[in-house]
PDB file of C-alpha atoms in Angstrom:
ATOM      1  CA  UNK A   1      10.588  24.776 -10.452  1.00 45.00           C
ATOM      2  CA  UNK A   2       6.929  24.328 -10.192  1.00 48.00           C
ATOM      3  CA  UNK A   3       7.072  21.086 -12.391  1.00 48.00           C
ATOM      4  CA  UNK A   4       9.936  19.603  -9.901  1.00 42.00           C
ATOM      5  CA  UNK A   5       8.203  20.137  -6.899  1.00 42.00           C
ATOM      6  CA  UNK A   6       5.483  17.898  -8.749  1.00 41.00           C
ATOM      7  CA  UNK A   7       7.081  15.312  -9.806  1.00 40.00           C
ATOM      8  CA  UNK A   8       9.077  15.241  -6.434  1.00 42.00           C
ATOM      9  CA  UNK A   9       5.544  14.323  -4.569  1.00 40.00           C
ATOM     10  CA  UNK A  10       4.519  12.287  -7.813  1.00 38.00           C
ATOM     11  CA  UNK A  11       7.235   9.934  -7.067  1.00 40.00           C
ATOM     12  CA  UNK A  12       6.933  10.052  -2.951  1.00 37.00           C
ATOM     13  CA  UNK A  13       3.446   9.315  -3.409  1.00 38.00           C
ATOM     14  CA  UNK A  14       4.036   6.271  -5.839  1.00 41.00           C
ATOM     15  CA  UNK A  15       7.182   5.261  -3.439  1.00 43.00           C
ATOM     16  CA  UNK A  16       4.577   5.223  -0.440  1.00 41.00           C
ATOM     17  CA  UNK A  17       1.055   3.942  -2.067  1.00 42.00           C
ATOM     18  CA  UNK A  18       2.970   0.595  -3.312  1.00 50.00           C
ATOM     19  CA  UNK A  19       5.489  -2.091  -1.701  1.00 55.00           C
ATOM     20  CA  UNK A  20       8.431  -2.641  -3.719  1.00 60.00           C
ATOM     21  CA  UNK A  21       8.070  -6.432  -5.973  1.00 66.00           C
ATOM     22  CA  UNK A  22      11.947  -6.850  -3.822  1.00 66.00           C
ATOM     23  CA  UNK A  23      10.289  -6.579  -0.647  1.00 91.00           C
ATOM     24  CA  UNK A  24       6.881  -8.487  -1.243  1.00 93.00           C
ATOM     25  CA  UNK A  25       9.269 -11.592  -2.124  1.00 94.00           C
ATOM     26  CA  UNK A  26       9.981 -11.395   1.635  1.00 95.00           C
ATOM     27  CA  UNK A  27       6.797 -10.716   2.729  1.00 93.00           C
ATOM     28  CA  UNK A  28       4.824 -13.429   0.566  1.00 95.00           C
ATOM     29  CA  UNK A  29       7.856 -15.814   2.511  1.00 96.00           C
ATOM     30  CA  UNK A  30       7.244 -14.509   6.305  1.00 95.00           C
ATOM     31  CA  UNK A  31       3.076 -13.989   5.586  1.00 94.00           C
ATOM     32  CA  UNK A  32       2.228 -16.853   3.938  1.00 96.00           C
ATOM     33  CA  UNK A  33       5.095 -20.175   3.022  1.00 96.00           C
ATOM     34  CA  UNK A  34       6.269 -20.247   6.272  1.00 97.00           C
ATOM     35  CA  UNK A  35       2.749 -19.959   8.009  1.00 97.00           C
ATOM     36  CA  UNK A  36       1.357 -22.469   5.692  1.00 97.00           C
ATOM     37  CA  UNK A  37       4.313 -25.069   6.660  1.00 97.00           C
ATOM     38  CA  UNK A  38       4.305 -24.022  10.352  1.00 98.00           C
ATOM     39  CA  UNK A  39       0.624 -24.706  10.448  1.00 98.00           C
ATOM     40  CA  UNK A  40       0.588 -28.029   8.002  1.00 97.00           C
ATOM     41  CA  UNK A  41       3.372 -29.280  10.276  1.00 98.00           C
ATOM     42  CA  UNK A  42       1.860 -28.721  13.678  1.00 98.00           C
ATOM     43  CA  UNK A  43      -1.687 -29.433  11.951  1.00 97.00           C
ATOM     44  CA  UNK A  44      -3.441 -26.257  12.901  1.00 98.00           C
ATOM     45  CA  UNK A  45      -6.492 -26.452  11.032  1.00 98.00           C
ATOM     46  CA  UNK A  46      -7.523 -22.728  11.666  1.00 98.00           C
ATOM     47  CA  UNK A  47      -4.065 -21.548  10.875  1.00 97.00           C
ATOM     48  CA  UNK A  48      -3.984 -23.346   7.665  1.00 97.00           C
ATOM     49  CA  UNK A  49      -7.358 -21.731   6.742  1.00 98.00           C
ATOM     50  CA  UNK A  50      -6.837 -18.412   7.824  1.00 97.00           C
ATOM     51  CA  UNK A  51      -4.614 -18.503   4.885  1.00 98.00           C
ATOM     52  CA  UNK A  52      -7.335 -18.959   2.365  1.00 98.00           C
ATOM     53  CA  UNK A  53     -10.169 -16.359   0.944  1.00 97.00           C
ATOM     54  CA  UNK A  54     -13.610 -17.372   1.472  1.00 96.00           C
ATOM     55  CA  UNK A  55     -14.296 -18.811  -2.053  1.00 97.00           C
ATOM     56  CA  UNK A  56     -10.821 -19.856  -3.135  1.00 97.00           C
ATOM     57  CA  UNK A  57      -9.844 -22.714  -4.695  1.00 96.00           C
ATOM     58  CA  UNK A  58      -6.933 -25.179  -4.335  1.00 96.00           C
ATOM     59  CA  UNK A  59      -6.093 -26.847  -7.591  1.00 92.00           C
ATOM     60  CA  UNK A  60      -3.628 -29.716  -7.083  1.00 86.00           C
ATOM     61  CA  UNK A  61      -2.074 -32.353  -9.720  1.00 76.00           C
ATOM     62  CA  UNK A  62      -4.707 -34.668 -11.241  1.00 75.00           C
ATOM     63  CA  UNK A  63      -7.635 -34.276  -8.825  1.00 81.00           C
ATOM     64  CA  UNK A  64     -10.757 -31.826  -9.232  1.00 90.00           C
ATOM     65  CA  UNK A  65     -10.386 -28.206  -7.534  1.00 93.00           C
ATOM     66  CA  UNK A  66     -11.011 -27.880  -4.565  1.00 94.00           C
ATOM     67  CA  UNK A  67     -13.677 -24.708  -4.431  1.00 96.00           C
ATOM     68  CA  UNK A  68     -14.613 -22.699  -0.945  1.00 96.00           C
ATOM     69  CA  UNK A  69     -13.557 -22.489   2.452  1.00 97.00           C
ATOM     70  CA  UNK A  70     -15.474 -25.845   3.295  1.00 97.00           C
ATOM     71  CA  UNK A  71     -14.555 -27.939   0.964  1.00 97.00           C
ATOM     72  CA  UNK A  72     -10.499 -26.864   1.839  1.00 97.00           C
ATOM     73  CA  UNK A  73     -11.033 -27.664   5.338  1.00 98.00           C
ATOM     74  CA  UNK A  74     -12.869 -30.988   4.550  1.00 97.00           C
ATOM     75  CA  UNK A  75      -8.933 -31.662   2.457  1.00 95.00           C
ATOM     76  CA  UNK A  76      -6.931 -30.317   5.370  1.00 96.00           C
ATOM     77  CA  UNK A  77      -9.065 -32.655   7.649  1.00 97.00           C
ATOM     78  CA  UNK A  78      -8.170 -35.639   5.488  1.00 96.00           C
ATOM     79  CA  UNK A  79      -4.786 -34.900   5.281  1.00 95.00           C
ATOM     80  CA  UNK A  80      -4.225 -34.225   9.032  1.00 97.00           C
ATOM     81  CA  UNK A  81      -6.143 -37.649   9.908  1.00 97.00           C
ATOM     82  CA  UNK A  82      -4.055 -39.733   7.321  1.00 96.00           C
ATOM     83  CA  UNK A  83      -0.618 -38.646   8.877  1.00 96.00           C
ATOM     84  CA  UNK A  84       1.261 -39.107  11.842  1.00 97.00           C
ATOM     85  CA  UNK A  85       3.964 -36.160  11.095  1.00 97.00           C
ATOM     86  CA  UNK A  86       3.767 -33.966   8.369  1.00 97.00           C
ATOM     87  CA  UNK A  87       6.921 -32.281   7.462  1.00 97.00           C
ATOM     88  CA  UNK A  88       6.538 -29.172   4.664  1.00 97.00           C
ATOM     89  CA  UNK A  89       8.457 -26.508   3.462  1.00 96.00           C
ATOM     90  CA  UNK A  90       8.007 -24.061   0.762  1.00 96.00           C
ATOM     91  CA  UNK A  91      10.192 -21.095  -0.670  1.00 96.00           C
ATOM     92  CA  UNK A  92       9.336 -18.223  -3.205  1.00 97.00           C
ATOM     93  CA  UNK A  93      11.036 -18.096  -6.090  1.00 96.00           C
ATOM     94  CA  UNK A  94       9.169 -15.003  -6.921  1.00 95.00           C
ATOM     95  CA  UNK A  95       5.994 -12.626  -5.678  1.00 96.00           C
ATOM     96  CA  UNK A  96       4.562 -10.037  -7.630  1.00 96.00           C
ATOM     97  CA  UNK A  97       2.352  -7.144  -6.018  1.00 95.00           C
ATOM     98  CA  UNK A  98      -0.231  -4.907  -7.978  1.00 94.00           C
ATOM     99  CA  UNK A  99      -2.191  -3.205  -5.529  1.00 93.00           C
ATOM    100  CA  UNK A 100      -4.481  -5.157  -3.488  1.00 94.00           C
ATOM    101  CA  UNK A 101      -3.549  -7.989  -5.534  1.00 97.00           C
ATOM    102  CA  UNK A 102      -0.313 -10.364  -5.700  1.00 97.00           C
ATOM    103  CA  UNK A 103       0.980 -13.510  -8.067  1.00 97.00           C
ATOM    104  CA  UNK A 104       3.646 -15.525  -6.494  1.00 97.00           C
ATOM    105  CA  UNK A 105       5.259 -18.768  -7.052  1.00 95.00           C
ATOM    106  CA  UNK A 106       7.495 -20.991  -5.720  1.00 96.00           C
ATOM    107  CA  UNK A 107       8.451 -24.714  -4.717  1.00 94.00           C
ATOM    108  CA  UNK A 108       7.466 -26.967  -2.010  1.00 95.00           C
ATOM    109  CA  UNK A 109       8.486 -30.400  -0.896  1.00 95.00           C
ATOM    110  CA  UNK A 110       6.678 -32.607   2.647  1.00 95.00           C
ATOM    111  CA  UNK A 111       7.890 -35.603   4.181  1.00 96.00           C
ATOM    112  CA  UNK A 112       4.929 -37.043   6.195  1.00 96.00           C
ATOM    113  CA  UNK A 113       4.607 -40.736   7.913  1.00 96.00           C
ATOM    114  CA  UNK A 114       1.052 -41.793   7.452  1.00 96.00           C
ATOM    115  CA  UNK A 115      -0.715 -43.581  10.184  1.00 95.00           C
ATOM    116  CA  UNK A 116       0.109 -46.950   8.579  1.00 95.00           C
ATOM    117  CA  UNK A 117       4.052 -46.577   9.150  1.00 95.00           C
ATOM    118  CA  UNK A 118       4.929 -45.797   5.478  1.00 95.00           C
ATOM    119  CA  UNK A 119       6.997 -42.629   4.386  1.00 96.00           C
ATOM    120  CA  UNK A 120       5.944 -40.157   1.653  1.00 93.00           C
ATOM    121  CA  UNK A 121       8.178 -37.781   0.026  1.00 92.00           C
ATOM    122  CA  UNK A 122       7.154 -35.049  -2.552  1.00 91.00           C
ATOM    123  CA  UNK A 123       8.073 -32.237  -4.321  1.00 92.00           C
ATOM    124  CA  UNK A 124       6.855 -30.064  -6.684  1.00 92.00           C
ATOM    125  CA  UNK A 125       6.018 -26.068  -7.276  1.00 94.00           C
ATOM    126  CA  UNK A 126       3.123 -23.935  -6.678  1.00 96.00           C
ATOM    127  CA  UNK A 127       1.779 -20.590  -7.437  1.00 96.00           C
ATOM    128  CA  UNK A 128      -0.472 -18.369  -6.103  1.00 97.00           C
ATOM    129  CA  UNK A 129      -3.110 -15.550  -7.026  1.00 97.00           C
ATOM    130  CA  UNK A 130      -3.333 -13.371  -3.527  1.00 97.00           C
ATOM    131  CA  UNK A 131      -5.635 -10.495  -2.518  1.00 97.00           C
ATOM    132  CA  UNK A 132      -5.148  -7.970   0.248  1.00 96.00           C
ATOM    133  CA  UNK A 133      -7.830  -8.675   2.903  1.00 94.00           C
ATOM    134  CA  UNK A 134      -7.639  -5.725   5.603  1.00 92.00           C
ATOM    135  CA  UNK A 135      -3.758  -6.043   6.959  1.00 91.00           C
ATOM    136  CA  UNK A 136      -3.606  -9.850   5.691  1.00 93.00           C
ATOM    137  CA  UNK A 137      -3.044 -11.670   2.185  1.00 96.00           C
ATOM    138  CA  UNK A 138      -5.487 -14.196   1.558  1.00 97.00           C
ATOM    139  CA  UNK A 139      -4.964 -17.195  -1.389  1.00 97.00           C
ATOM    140  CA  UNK A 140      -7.862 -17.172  -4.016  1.00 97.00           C
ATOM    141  CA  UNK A 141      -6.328 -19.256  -6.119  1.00 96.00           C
ATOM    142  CA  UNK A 142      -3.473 -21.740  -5.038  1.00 96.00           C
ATOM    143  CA  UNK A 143      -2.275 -24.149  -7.630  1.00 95.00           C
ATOM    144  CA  UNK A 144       0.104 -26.796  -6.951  1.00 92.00           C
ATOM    145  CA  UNK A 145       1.816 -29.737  -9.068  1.00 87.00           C
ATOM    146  CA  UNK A 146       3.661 -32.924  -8.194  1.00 79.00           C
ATOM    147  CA  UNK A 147       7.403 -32.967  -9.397  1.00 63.00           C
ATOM    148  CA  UNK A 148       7.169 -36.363  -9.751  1.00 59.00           C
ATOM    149  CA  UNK A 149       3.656 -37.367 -11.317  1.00 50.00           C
ATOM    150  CA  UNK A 150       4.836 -34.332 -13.705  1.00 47.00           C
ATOM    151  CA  UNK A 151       7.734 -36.434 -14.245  1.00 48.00           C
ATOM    152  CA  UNK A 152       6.236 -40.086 -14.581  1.00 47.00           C
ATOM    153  CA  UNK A 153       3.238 -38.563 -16.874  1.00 49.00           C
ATOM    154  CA  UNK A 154       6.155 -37.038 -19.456  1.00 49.00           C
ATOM    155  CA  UNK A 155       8.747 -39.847 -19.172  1.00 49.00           C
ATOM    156  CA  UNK A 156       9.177 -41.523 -22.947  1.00 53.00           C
TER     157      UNK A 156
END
């Protein structure tokens, strides 16, 4: 009897001290895709970096990382000036959570109209290395590739 009772509180305790992988998909969706595409869209500089650990680093298709909290604002900056309307989504295919830390990944696509008139279209995937900073997941590491310079770089 003794050893039931145990295990009983065993498993409440591992039940309670962790969020179910099912659940975090949802989460990582609400807490961080649609934030970042709310905040790319409406160009909300602080939103977009309150998304982003101190030191992280954004690591995009053939350019150099992009290391620390500066640097990514100096990017979001750029990109902001360069369009007229941005236009981003993102979905998670899947989110993993081990504690305090999460891997997720996912695809993206953005329609934006620079300031020159033209239109840009792409799509590709991303994932994401998360930790848990107070009540808030922060990116460390957010990688993202180009569906189509993956495509032109591996056609025959």
């Amino acid at each position: 009897m003794k050893k039931s009772i145990n295990l009983i509180w065993l498993t409440l305790l591992a039940n309670c001290s962790s969020i179910p992988n099912d659940n975090f998909k949802e989460i990582y969706q609400r807490e961080i895709c649609d934030k970042y595409s709310l905040y790319a869209n409406s160009k909300d500089l602080n939103g977009s970096l309150s998304l982003y650990a101190d030191d992280a680093i954004v690591n995009g298709s053939a350019v150099e990382p992009i290391v620390g909290i500066e640097t990514i604002k100096e990017n979001f900056i750029k990109w902001h000036e360069s369009t007229e309307t941005i236009n981003h989504s993102a979905t998670v295919i899947s989110a993993k959570v081990f504690g305090n830390e999460a891997f997720a990944y996912g695809s993206w696509k953005v329609d934006q109209i620079m300031k020159d008139g033209s239109k840009r279209e792409e799509r590709g995937h991303w994932s994401t290395h998360n930790v848990k900073v107070g009540n808030n997941w922060k990116m460390t590491i957010d990688h993202t590739n180009d569906a189509e310079f993956y495509k032109i770089r591996n056609t025959p």
